[in-house]
Amino acid sequence: MNAFNTEQEQVEPRVGPIPKGPPEYHPYHHPAAGWGAAKAVTKFLVRERELVDGPQAIMRMNHERTGFDCPGCAWPDDIKGLKLDICENGIKHVSWEMTPKRVTREFFAKHTVSELSEWTDFALEDEGRLTEPMVYDAETDHYVPISWKGAFELVGRHLRNLENPNQATYYTSGRLGNEATFLYQLMARELGTNNLPDCSNMCHEASGRALTASLGTGKGTVDLVDWEATDALFIIGVNVASNAPRMLTSLVEAYHRGAQIVHINPLVEAAATRAIIPHDFMDMALFKSTPTSTLNLQVRIGGDLALLRGIGKAVLEMSKSDPKAVDSEFIERHTSGFDEYKNMCESSSWEEIERQSGIPRADILKAARIYRDADRSIISWCLGVTQHEHGVSSVREIVNLLLLRGNLGREGAGPSPVRGHSNVQGNRTCGIDHRPEPEFLDRLDEVCKIHAPREHGLDTVGTLQALNRGDVKVFVGMGGNFALAVPDTPHSYAALRNAELTVQVSTKLNRSHIVHGKDALILPCLARTERDMQKAGLQSTSVEDSMSMVHLSIGMKRPASPHLLSEPAIIAGMARAALPESDTPWEWYIEDYDRIRDTMSRVLDGFEDFNRRVRLPLGFRIKQPARELIFLTPTGKAEFSAAPVPDVVPAPGQLALGTMRSHDQWNTSIYTDTDRYRGIKNLRTLVFMNADDMRERGIEEFDPVDITGHARDGSTRQLNGFLAIPYNIPRGNALGYMPEMNVLCALCDYSTESDQPIMKHVKATITRAL
Ligand SMILES: Nc1nc2c(c(=O)[nH]1)N[C@H]1C(S)=C(S)[C@@H](COP(=O)(O)OP(=O)(O)OC[C@H]3O[C@@H](n4cnc5c(=O)[nH]c(N)nc54)[C@H](O)[C@@H]3O)O[C@H]1N2
Ligand SMILES: Nc1nc2c(c(=O)[nH]1)N[C@H]1C(S)=C(S)[C@@H](COP(=O)(O)OP(=O)(O)OC[C@H]3O[C@@H](n4cnc5c(=O)[nH]c(N)nc54)[C@H](O)[C@@H]3O)O[C@H]1N2
Ligand SMILES: [Mo]
């Protein structure tokens, strides 16, 4: 049961906790948030022994000026200065980080790394916070203590000994604050490489590429003021109640205002029915929930482009008798490529659109009517749209639809991607980009007196390939859990083990410490909730949310250990060791982060007067040219695109299998094996299937099944013994949890449009286990 079978090695999927009881499945019929959430929080705080500090810290979360930014999702803070802008999952993320449990040198002395490799990922993280720098000792197979100085020297020695700087790669996970981000990319570029892979390469790379091509800016253009003013919201491919719970507040408010809400998702997720505002305890007490949907379209996996094309086609057809259906004046003045798009809509037949989207024409017309009747529309999306072969084309199709009715550059209208990690957007803004713009590099060179390389660097997939080939010898992970987050688990393990040195800057023990290079360092850092004292006093860092708001985050808790360093300090330590002659004042920057911000204000667009503006209540919003209808595209106009409708219908006998999160996890951090809104308890190794697809294969509820993934290059990947759950999902589709299912995602299956791993569409066969 539950064996990973690949040619490389046998790995058991040891991710979630050992189940406390038999698996349970009872479909959920309650609103999102509410008492279930309150109960779950209390249980979690008790388990993490955080009932004393927890509530006090939570009161300061997302507080303007005095608080720290929630280390959970990137949803913006309430603009009315809400005193309690929190949600169930935000509270879990904070308490996860504030746990009193500690991983000490005695722990490492007690357990060899081989022994730890048998532990579940849940158990590794559950040991608590890392407390001091450790280095791998191959002779004893233990991690042993090392001084910070010794650790930096080891990194410096490896980096200085490389034949060329492109033999090192510098990964970022999206929690890193802006100041550390800036220093990190500066270090990489001063060393001579643009090898800056990040979690965004697996997340919204497609959105960035699409928005840049269509609008000349890589980000969404709307903010919460727009969300409060819009007439129609289209929510595509995001599990709001679990992954962006504070959006529930906006959905409830929108519904009360009479706005239309259309959900496009193969699943009817909890937020697509009714919700209680996450922080509204009065509503909770009265069980007062609000509907949060006017229309649910259960699109086929990968069928979003077809569906959006259908809406566009319908609106264009309406415009023949209803000229106001399209905004011709806007199209004329501000866009280019309309005729090609229009021709494409005409030549995409209804038959093809229905077949590829899996949605009957009548329902597509309903969505089109809602879109036509709304004066202002926002389209919001997340991984259900991006993690596909044609993710870029699909996001561009979203923009096509917006342009058709001039839903851009005015209040209440525009594209609104839901970003993942709390500062993933800020990371890109502040220079984490393997394909940097030449203008940015020119300014960086001029201000920081370096010679940044111009050739593009490696992204996540490129890094894995290069590690496999032996072309990259040093891997530095600034946060995250690279080994477990990336596709093709056994391959990624082999890739990391191929490295001469792996360095993981982390808060908690995870798989990426256990799967390591020949030399390996664990460098423990301060977390966002903790006090960061430097020479000039208490320091703050800044973050940017999904809606381009930049604000300060100040930790106030006593650090988990006196031996922790801040992320900026760790970067500076590594940089000085690798670049002893560097003119960059690394140590001086760390004394006072205002100095880093001063330099950033001279390099980065939109960061003028950074130190003053970031201290304003709620911070400041980075200017969005596209919002002002200024398009930094080659034509100077917003560009329509005209991609053909892709074929996403599974081959006979196959299913399109997506990977996603349960309610109780943060990417690779697993809190419990419960997925409350989907009615699952004590189970993660499952696959949600359509009941007819199960029947056809002779599979019954809780039957163990074997899943084979069929990669583009003809190779296969295998997961055995997962339990089948009959679920309301379109025929031909199946879904299960990441990171368990990363085994099935082949490294060669990345999008040719975005280089993003195709994590939402594995071509799979599923059979009843013998
Ligand atoms: N609690 C919690 N919050 C999180 C995270 C977490 O792990 N836990 N992770 C954070 C990160 S890094 C990110 S990027 C975001 C991710 O947020 P989501 O994008 O919500 O992440 P997933 O769980 O992968 O869910 C994908 C959703 O897309 C749907 N879907 C799957 N395939 C398709 C498709 O082809 N079309 C459409 N329209 N929908 C599809 C699924 O049914 C599911 O509802 O959340 C962030 N917030
Ligand atoms: N199959 C499949 N795979 C996926 C996805 C999917 O939908 N399907 N989603 C992808 C997406 S969207 C993303 S964003 C990636 C996530 O990939 P990552 O960002 O690499 O992974 P996380 O699980 O978020 O990282 C968790 C670890 O971060 C460390 N950490 C937490 N807080 C801090 C901090 O403040 N500082 C530092 N230095 N470390 C910290 C802890 O040690 C913890 O173990 O996974 C991707 N992988
Ligand atoms: Mo993400």
PDB file of N, CA, C and O in Angstrom, residues 28-37 241 248 270-271 273-276 287-292 676-677:
ATOM      1  N   TYR A  28     -19.964  18.085   3.243  1.00  0.00           N
ATOM      2  CA  TYR A  28     -20.124  19.259   4.105  1.00  0.00           C
ATOM      3  C   TYR A  28     -21.285  20.126   3.617  1.00  0.00           C
ATOM      4  O   TYR A  28     -21.362  20.443   2.435  1.00  0.00           O
ATOM      5  N   HIS A  29     -22.180  20.518   4.528  1.00  0.00           N
ATOM      6  CA  HIS A  29     -23.317  21.317   4.070  1.00  0.00           C
ATOM      7  C   HIS A  29     -23.449  22.634   4.834  1.00  0.00           C
ATOM      8  O   HIS A  29     -24.519  23.201   4.913  1.00  0.00           O
ATOM      9  N   HIS A  30     -22.375  23.086   5.461  1.00  0.00           N
ATOM     10  CA  HIS A  30     -22.467  24.312   6.249  1.00  0.00           C
ATOM     11  C   HIS A  30     -21.789  25.456   5.509  1.00  0.00           C
ATOM     12  O   HIS A  30     -21.038  25.232   4.583  1.00  0.00           O
ATOM     13  N   PRO A  31     -22.034  26.705   5.956  1.00  0.00           N
ATOM     14  CA  PRO A  31     -21.349  27.816   5.294  1.00  0.00           C
ATOM     15  C   PRO A  31     -19.857  27.812   5.593  1.00  0.00           C
ATOM     16  O   PRO A  31     -19.422  27.220   6.583  1.00  0.00           O
ATOM     17  N   ALA A  32     -19.086  28.467   4.709  1.00  0.00           N
ATOM     18  CA  ALA A  32     -17.653  28.613   4.948  1.00  0.00           C
ATOM     19  C   ALA A  32     -17.420  29.578   6.100  1.00  0.00           C
ATOM     20  O   ALA A  32     -18.183  30.520   6.290  1.00  0.00           O
ATOM     21  N   ALA A  33     -16.350  29.354   6.864  1.00  0.00           N
ATOM     22  CA  ALA A  33     -16.027  30.081   8.101  1.00  0.00           C
ATOM     23  C   ALA A  33     -17.103  29.770   9.145  1.00  0.00           C
ATOM     24  O   ALA A  33     -17.795  28.781   9.035  1.00  0.00           O
ATOM     25  N   GLY A  34     -17.269  30.600  10.173  1.00  0.00           N
ATOM     26  CA  GLY A  34     -18.288  30.303  11.173  1.00  0.00           C
ATOM     27  C   GLY A  34     -17.777  29.422  12.298  1.00  0.00           C
ATOM     28  O   GLY A  34     -16.581  29.337  12.545  1.00  0.00           O
ATOM     29  N   TRP A  35     -18.717  28.697  12.973  1.00  0.00           N
ATOM     30  CA  TRP A  35     -18.342  27.967  14.181  1.00  0.00           C
ATOM     31  C   TRP A  35     -17.340  26.857  13.930  1.00  0.00           C
ATOM     32  O   TRP A  35     -16.468  26.604  14.753  1.00  0.00           O
ATOM     33  N   GLY A  36     -17.460  26.185  12.790  1.00  0.00           N
ATOM     34  CA  GLY A  36     -16.504  25.119  12.478  1.00  0.00           C
ATOM     35  C   GLY A  36     -15.100  25.675  12.514  1.00  0.00           C
ATOM     36  O   GLY A  36     -14.166  25.079  13.058  1.00  0.00           O
ATOM     37  N   ALA A  37     -14.942  26.869  11.970  1.00  0.00           N
ATOM     38  CA  ALA A  37     -13.631  27.512  11.928  1.00  0.00           C
ATOM     39  C   ALA A  37     -13.174  27.876  13.336  1.00  0.00           C
ATOM     40  O   ALA A  37     -12.028  27.647  13.727  1.00  0.00           O
ATOM     41  N   ALA A 241     -12.324  29.667   0.540  1.00  0.00           N
ATOM     42  CA  ALA A 241     -12.531  29.469   1.981  1.00  0.00           C
ATOM     43  C   ALA A 241     -11.285  28.917   2.658  1.00  0.00           C
ATOM     44  O   ALA A 241     -11.036  29.184   3.830  1.00  0.00           O
ATOM     45  N   LEU A 248     -13.528  36.013   1.725  1.00  0.00           N
ATOM     46  CA  LEU A 248     -14.930  35.744   2.060  1.00  0.00           C
ATOM     47  C   LEU A 248     -15.631  37.031   2.476  1.00  0.00           C
ATOM     48  O   LEU A 248     -16.798  37.250   2.164  1.00  0.00           O
ATOM     49  N   ALA A 270     -16.433  25.404  -0.848  1.00  0.00           N
ATOM     50  CA  ALA A 270     -17.281  25.927   0.226  1.00  0.00           C
ATOM     51  C   ALA A 270     -17.684  27.387  -0.003  1.00  0.00           C
ATOM     52  O   ALA A 270     -18.822  27.771   0.260  1.00  0.00           O
ATOM     53  N   ALA A 271     -16.768  28.193  -0.510  1.00  0.00           N
ATOM     54  CA  ALA A 271     -17.072  29.613  -0.683  1.00  0.00           C
ATOM     55  C   ALA A 271     -18.049  29.855  -1.818  1.00  0.00           C
ATOM     56  O   ALA A 271     -18.546  30.961  -1.992  1.00  0.00           O
ATOM     57  N   THR A 273     -20.944  28.659  -2.077  1.00  0.00           N
ATOM     58  CA  THR A 273     -22.332  28.497  -1.652  1.00  0.00           C
ATOM     59  C   THR A 273     -22.704  29.592  -0.660  1.00  0.00           C
ATOM     60  O   THR A 273     -23.214  30.625  -1.034  1.00  0.00           O
ATOM     61  N   ARG A 274     -22.356  29.401   0.612  1.00  0.00           N
ATOM     62  CA  ARG A 274     -22.667  30.406   1.630  1.00  0.00           C
ATOM     63  C   ARG A 274     -21.431  30.631   2.493  1.00  0.00           C
ATOM     64  O   ARG A 274     -20.613  29.742   2.662  1.00  0.00           O
ATOM     65  N   ALA A 275     -21.318  31.810   3.081  1.00  0.00           N
ATOM     66  CA  ALA A 275     -20.178  32.069   3.964  1.00  0.00           C
ATOM     67  C   ALA A 275     -20.568  33.003   5.090  1.00  0.00           C
ATOM     68  O   ALA A 275     -21.550  33.739   5.012  1.00  0.00           O
ATOM     69  N   ILE A 276     -19.765  32.922   6.156  1.00  0.00           N
ATOM     70  CA  ILE A 276     -19.862  33.875   7.258  1.00  0.00           C
ATOM     71  C   ILE A 276     -18.577  34.680   7.209  1.00  0.00           C
ATOM     72  O   ILE A 276     -17.503  34.115   6.978  1.00  0.00           O
ATOM     73  N   PHE A 287     -25.550  32.407  13.625  1.00  0.00           N
ATOM     74  CA  PHE A 287     -25.533  31.500  12.470  1.00  0.00           C
ATOM     75  C   PHE A 287     -26.019  32.216  11.219  1.00  0.00           C
ATOM     76  O   PHE A 287     -26.794  31.682  10.437  1.00  0.00           O
ATOM     77  N   LYS A 288     -25.616  33.480  11.091  1.00  0.00           N
ATOM     78  CA  LYS A 288     -26.130  34.297   9.982  1.00  0.00           C
ATOM     79  C   LYS A 288     -25.167  34.185   8.800  1.00  0.00           C
ATOM     80  O   LYS A 288     -24.152  34.855   8.769  1.00  0.00           O
ATOM     81  N   SER A 289     -25.476  33.325   7.876  1.00  0.00           N
ATOM     82  CA  SER A 289     -24.581  33.201   6.730  1.00  0.00           C
ATOM     83  C   SER A 289     -25.211  33.859   5.512  1.00  0.00           C
ATOM     84  O   SER A 289     -26.411  34.118   5.489  1.00  0.00           O
ATOM     85  N   THR A 290     -24.378  34.149   4.534  1.00  0.00           N
ATOM     86  CA  THR A 290     -24.833  34.848   3.340  1.00  0.00           C
ATOM     87  C   THR A 290     -24.517  33.990   2.124  1.00  0.00           C
ATOM     88  O   THR A 290     -23.430  33.416   2.059  1.00  0.00           O
ATOM     89  N   PRO A 291     -25.415  33.920   1.149  1.00  0.00           N
ATOM     90  CA  PRO A 291     -25.055  33.231  -0.089  1.00  0.00           C
ATOM     91  C   PRO A 291     -23.877  33.956  -0.742  1.00  0.00           C
ATOM     92  O   PRO A 291     -23.795  35.183  -0.661  1.00  0.00           O
ATOM     93  N   THR A 292     -22.978  33.222  -1.323  1.00  0.00           N
ATOM     94  CA  THR A 292     -21.825  33.878  -1.952  1.00  0.00           C
ATOM     95  C   THR A 292     -21.678  33.440  -3.403  1.00  0.00           C
ATOM     96  O   THR A 292     -20.591  33.398  -3.935  1.00  0.00           O
ATOM     97  N   ARG A 676     -11.948  19.888   6.129  1.00  0.00           N
ATOM     98  CA  ARG A 676     -13.302  20.044   6.678  1.00  0.00           C
ATOM     99  C   ARG A 676     -14.347  20.368   5.621  1.00  0.00           C
ATOM    100  O   ARG A 676     -15.390  19.749   5.557  1.00  0.00           O
ATOM    101  N   TYR A 677     -14.048  21.363   4.779  1.00  0.00           N
ATOM    102  CA  TYR A 677     -15.079  21.784   3.824  1.00  0.00           C
ATOM    103  C   TYR A 677     -15.366  20.731   2.754  1.00  0.00           C
ATOM    104  O   TYR A 677     -16.358  20.810   2.051  1.00  0.00           O
TER     105      TYR A 677
END
